[in-house]
PDB file of C-alpha atoms in Angstrom:
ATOM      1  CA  UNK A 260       0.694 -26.142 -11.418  1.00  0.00           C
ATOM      2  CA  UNK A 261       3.522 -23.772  -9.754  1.00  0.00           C
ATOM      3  CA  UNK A 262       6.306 -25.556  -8.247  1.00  0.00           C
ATOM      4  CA  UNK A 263       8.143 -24.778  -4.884  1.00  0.00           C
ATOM      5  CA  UNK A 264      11.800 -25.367  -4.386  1.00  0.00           C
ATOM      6  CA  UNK A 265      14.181 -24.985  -1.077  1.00  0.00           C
ATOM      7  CA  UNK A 266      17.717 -24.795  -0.691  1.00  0.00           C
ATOM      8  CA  UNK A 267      16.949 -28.267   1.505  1.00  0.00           C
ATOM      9  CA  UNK A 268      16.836 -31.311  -1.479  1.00  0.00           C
ATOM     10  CA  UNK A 269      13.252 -32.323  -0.840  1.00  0.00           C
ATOM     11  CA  UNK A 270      11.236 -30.726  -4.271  1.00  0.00           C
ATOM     12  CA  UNK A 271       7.921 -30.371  -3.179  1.00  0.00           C
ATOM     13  CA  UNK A 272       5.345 -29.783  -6.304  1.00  0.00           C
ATOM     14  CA  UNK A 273       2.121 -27.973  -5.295  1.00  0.00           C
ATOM     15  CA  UNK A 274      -1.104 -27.754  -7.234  1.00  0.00           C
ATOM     16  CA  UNK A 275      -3.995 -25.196  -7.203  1.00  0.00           C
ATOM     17  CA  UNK A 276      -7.027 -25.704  -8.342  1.00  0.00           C
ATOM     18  CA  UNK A 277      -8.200 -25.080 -12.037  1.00  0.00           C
ATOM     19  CA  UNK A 278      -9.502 -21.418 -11.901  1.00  0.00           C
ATOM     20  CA  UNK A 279     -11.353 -19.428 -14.523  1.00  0.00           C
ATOM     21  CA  UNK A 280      -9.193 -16.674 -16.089  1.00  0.00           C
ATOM     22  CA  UNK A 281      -9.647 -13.313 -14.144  1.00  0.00           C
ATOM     23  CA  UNK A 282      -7.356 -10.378 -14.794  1.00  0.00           C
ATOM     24  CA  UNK A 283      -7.713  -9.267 -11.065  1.00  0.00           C
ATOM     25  CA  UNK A 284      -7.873 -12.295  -9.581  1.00  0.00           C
ATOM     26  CA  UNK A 285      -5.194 -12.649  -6.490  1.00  0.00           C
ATOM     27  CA  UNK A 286      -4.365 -16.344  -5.743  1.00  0.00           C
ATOM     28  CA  UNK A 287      -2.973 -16.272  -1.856  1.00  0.00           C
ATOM     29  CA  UNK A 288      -0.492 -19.338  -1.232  1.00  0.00           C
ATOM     30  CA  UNK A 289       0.718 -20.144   2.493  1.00  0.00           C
ATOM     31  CA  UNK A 290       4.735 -20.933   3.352  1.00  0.00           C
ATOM     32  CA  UNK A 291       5.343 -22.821   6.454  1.00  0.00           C
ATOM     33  CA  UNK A 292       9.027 -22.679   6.764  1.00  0.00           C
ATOM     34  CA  UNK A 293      10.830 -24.633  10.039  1.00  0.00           C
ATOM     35  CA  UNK A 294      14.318 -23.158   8.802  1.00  0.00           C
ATOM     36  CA  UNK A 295      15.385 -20.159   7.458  1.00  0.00           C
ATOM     37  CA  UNK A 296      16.067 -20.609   3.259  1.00  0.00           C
ATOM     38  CA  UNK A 297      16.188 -19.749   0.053  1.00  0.00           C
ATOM     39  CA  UNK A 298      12.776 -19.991  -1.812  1.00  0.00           C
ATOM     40  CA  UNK A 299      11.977 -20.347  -5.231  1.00  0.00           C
ATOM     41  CA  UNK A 300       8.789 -20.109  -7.467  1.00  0.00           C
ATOM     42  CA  UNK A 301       8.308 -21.288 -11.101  1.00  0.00           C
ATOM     43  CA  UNK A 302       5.792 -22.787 -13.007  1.00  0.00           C
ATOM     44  CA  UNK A 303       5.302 -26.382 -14.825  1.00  0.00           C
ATOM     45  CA  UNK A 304       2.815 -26.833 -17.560  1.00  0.00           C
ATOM     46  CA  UNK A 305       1.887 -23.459 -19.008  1.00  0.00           C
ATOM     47  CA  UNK A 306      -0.784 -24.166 -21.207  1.00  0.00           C
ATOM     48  CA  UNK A 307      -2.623 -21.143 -22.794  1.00  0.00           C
ATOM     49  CA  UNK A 308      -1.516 -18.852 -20.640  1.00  0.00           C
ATOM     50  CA  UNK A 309      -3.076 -14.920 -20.973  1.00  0.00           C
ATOM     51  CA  UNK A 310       0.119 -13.721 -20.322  1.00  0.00           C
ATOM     52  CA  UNK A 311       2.915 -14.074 -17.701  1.00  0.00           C
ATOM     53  CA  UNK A 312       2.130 -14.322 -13.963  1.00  0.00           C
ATOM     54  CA  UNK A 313       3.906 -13.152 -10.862  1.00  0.00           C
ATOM     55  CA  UNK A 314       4.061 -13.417  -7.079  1.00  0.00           C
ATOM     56  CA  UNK A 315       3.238 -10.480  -5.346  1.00  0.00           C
ATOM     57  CA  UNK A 316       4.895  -9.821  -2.162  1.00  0.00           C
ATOM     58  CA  UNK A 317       2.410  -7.686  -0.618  1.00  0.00           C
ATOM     59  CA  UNK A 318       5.110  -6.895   2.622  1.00  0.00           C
ATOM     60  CA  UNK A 319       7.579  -5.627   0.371  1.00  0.00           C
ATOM     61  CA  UNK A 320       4.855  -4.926  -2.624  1.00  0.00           C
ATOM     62  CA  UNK A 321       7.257  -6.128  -5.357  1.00  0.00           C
ATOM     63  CA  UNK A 322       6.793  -8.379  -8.398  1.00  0.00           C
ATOM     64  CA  UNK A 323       8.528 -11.346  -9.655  1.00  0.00           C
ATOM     65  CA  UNK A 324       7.372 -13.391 -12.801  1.00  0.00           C
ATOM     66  CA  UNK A 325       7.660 -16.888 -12.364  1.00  0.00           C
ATOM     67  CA  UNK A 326       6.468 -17.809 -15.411  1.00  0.00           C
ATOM     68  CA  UNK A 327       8.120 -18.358 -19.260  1.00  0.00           C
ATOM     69  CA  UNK A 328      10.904 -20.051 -17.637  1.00  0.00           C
ATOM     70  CA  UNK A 329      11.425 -17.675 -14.934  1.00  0.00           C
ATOM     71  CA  UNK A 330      11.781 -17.964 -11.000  1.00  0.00           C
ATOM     72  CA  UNK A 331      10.637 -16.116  -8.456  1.00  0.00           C
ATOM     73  CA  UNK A 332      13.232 -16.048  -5.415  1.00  0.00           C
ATOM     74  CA  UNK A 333      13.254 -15.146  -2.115  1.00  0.00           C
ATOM     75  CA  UNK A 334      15.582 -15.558   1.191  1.00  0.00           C
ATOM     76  CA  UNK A 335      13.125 -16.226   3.683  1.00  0.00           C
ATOM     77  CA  UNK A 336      13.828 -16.810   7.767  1.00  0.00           C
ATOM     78  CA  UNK A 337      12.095 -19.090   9.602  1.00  0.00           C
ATOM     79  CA  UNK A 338       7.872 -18.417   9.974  1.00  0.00           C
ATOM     80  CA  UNK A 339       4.577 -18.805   8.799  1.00  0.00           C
ATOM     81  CA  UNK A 340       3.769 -16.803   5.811  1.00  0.00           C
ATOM     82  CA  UNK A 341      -0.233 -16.798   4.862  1.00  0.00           C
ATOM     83  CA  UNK A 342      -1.127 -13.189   3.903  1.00  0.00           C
ATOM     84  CA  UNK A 343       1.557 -12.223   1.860  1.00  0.00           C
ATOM     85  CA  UNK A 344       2.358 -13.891  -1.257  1.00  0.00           C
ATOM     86  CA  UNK A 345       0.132 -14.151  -3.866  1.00  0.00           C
ATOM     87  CA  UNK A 346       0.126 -15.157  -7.375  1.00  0.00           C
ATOM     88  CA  UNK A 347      -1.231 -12.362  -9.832  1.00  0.00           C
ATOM     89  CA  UNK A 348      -1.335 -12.021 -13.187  1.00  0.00           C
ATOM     90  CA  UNK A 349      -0.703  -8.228 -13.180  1.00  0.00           C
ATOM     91  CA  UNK A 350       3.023  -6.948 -13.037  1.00  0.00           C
ATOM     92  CA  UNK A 351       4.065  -3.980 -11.281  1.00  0.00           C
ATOM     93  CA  UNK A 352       3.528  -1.567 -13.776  1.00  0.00           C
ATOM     94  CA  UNK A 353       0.219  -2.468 -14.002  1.00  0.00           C
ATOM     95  CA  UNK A 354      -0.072  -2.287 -10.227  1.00  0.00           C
ATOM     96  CA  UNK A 355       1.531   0.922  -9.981  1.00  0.00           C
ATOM     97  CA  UNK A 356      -0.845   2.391 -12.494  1.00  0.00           C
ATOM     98  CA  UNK A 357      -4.254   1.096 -10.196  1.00  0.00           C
ATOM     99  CA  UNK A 358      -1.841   2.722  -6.972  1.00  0.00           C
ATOM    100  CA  UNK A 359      -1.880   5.961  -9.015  1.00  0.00           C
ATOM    101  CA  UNK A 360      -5.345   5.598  -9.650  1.00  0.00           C
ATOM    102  CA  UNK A 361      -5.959   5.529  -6.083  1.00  0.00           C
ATOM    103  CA  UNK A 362      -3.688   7.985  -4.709  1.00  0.00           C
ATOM    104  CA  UNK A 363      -5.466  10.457  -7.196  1.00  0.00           C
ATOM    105  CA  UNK A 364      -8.996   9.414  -6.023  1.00  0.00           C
ATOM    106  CA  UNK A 365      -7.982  10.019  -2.809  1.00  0.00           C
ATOM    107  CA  UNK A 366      -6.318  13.403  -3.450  1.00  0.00           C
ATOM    108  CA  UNK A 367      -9.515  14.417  -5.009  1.00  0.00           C
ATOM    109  CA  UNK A 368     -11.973  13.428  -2.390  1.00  0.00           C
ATOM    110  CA  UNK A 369     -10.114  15.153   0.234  1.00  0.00           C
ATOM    111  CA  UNK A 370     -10.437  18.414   1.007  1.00  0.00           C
ATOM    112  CA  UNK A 371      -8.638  21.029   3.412  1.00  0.00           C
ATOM    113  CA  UNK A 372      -9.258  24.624   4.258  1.00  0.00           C
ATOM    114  CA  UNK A 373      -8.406  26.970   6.509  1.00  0.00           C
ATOM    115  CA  UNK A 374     -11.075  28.809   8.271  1.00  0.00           C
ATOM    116  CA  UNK A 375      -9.533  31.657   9.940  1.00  0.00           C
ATOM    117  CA  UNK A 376     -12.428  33.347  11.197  1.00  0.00           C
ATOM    118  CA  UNK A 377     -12.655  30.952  13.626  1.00  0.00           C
ATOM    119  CA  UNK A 378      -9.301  29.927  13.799  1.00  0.00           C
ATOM    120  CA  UNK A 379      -9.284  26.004  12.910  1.00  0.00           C
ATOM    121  CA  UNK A 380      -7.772  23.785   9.851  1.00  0.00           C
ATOM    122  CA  UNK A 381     -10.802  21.884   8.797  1.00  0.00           C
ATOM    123  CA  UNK A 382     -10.702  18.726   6.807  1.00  0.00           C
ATOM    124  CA  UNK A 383     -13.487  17.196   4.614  1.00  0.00           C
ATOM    125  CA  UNK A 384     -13.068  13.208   4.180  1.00  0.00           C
ATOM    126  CA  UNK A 385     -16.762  12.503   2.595  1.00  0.00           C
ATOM    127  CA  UNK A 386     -15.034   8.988   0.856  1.00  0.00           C
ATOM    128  CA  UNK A 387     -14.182   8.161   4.558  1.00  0.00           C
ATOM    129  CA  UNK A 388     -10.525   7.287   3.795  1.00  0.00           C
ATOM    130  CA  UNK A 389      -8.347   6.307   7.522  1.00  0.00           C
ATOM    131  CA  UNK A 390      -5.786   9.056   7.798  1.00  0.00           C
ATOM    132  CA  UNK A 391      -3.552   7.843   9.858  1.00  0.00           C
ATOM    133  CA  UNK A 392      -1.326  10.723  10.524  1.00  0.00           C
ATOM    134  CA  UNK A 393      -1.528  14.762  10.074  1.00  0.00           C
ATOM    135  CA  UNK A 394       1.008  17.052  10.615  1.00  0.00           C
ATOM    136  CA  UNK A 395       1.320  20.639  10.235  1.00  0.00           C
ATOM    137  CA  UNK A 396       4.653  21.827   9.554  1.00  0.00           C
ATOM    138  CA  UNK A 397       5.614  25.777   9.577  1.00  0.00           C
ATOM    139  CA  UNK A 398       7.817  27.390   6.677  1.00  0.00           C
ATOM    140  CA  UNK A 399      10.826  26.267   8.337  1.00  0.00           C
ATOM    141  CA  UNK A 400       9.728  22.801   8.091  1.00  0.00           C
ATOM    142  CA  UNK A 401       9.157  22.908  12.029  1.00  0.00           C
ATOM    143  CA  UNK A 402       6.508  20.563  13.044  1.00  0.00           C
ATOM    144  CA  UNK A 403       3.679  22.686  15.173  1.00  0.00           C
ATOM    145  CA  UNK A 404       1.056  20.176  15.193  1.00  0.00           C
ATOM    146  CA  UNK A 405       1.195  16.297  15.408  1.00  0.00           C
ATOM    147  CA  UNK A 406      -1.983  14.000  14.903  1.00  0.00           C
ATOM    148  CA  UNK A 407      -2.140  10.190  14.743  1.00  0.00           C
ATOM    149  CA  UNK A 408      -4.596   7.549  14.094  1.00  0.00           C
ATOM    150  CA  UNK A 409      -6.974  10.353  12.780  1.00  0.00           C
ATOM    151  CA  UNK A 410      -9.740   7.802  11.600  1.00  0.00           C
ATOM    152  CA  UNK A 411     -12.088   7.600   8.906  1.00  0.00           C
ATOM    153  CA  UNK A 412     -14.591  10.691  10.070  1.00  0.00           C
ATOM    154  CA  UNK A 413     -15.810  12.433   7.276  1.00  0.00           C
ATOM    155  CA  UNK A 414     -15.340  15.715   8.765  1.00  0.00           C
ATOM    156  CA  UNK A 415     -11.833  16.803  10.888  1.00  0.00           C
ATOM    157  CA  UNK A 416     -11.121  20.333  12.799  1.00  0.00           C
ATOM    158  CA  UNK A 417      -7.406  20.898  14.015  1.00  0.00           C
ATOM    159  CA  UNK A 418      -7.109  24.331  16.644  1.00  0.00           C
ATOM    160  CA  UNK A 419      -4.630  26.578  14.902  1.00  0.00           C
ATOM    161  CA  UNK A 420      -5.417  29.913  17.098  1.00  0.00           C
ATOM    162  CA  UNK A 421      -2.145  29.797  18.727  1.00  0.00           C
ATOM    163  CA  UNK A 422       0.201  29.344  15.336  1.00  0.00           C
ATOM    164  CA  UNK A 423       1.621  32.766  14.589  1.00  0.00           C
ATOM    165  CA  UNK A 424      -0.029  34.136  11.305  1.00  0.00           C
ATOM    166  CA  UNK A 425       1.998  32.699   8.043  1.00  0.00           C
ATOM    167  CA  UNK A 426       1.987  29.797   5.909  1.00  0.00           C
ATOM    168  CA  UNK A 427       2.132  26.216   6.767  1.00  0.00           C
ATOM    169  CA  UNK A 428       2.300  23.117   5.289  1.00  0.00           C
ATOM    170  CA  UNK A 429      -0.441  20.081   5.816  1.00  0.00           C
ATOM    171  CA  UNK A 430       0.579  16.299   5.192  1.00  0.00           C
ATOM    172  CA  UNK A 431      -1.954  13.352   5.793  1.00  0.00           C
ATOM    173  CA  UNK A 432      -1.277  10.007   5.545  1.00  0.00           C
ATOM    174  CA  UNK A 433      -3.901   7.703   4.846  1.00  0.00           C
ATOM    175  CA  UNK A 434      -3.701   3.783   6.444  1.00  0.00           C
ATOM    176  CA  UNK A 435      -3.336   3.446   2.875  1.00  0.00           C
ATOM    177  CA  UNK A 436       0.328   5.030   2.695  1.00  0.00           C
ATOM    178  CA  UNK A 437      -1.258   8.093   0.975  1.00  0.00           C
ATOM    179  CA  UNK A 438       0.685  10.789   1.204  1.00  0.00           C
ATOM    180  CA  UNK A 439      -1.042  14.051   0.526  1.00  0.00           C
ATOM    181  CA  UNK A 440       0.567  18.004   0.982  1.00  0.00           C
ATOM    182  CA  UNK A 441      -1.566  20.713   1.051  1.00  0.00           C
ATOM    183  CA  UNK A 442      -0.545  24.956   1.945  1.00  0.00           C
ATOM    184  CA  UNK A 443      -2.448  26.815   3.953  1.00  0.00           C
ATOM    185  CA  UNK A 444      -1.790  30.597   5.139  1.00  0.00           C
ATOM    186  CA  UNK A 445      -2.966  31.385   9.056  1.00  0.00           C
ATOM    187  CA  UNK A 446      -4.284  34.526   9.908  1.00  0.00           C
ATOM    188  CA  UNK A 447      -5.988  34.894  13.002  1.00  0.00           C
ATOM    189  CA  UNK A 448      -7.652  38.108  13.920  1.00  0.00           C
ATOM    190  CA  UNK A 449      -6.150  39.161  17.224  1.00  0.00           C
TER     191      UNK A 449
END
C-alpha cells in the first residue's frame, strides 16, 4: 500500500489493488484537496519490489521516488487532481530516454522541402503527428510566417512567393511539445 499524509493531522492510508508487475504500467491516483497543503507520498510494506517506484507528475513531468524510505512531496492549492499523478515504476531517466525516442521518431517521419518552382514550403506528415504551431523565421530571426493548430494532415503547403529570395528557418511544434528546426533557402523565379 502507498500512504498519503497532509500537513492537517488526520493520516489517511490508501490501498490499491494487488497488480501484476508491468514495467510500463501507469497507476493514476485522484487528490481531492478542500485546502491548500503540503502533500506527501511514501510507501508501507515493500515486499519484493522490482525496483523503486515514483509519482509522476505529468503537469510538471517530474519524478519523485517514494519508495526505500523515501517521500514524495508536493505543495498543492486547493482542487481536484485526477489526471495527473501517477505512480510508475520508471524514473526520469528512463522517461527521458522513451521522450528521446519519440522526439527522434518524429524528426524522422517528418519531412520539409522547399519547392520553389512553384513557390510553396511543403510539409510531409505521413505518421500524422498534430503540429501545433509552424513558424518561418528569416535570417534575422524575424518571424515572416505564423501558423497554429496545423493538425494532423499528412500533407501541409505554406505560400512563400512573397518572401524575398534567402534562407529561412522552419520550426514545428507538435501537440506533443516537439520541437523540430529545419533550413530552407527561397528562390522564387521572378
Amino acid at each position: 500500500f502507498f500512504r498519503v499524509t497532509s500537513e492537517i493531522p488526520a493520516r489517511r492510508k490508501l490501498v490499491i489493488q494487488s497488480r501484476p508487475y508491468d514495467r510500463e504500467d501507469q497507476i493514476r491516483f485522484t487528490l481531492r484537496l478542500d485546502q491548500q497543503m503540503k502533500v506527501g507520498i511514501t510507501s508501507g510494506n515493500e515486499v519484493n519490489l522490482p525496483g523503486p517506484m515514483y509519482v509522476w507528475d505529468s503537469e510538471e513531468d517530474t519524478y519523485q521516488q517514494f519508495t526505500g524510505g523515501k517521500t514524495a512531496t508536493y505543495i498543492l492549492p486547493q482542487g481536484t487532481y485526477e489526471n495527473r499523478f501517477f505512480l510508475v515504476y520508471k524514473g526520469e531517466r528512463e522517461m527521458q530516454a522513451i521522450a528521446e525516442e519519440f522526439e527522434n521518431a518524429v524528426r524522422e517521419n517528418i519531412g520539409v522541402f522547399q519547392n520553389n518552382t512553384i513557390s510553396q514550403l511543403e510539409l510531409s506528415n505521413p505518421e500524422g503527428y498534430d503540429i501545433k504551431q509552424a513558424n518561418i523565421f528569416d535570417i534575422n530571426g524575424r518571424l515572416v510566417l505564423s501558423e497554429m493548430n496545423v493538425g494532423n494532415s499528412r500533407r501541409y503547403s505554406f505560400p512563400t512567393g512573397n518572401m524575398s529570395d534567402g534562407v529561412y528557418i522552419v520550426k514545428l511544434t507538435t501537440s506533443d511539445n516537439v520541437d523540430l528546426d529545419y533550413k530552407i533557402s527561397v528562390f522564387n523565379k521572378r
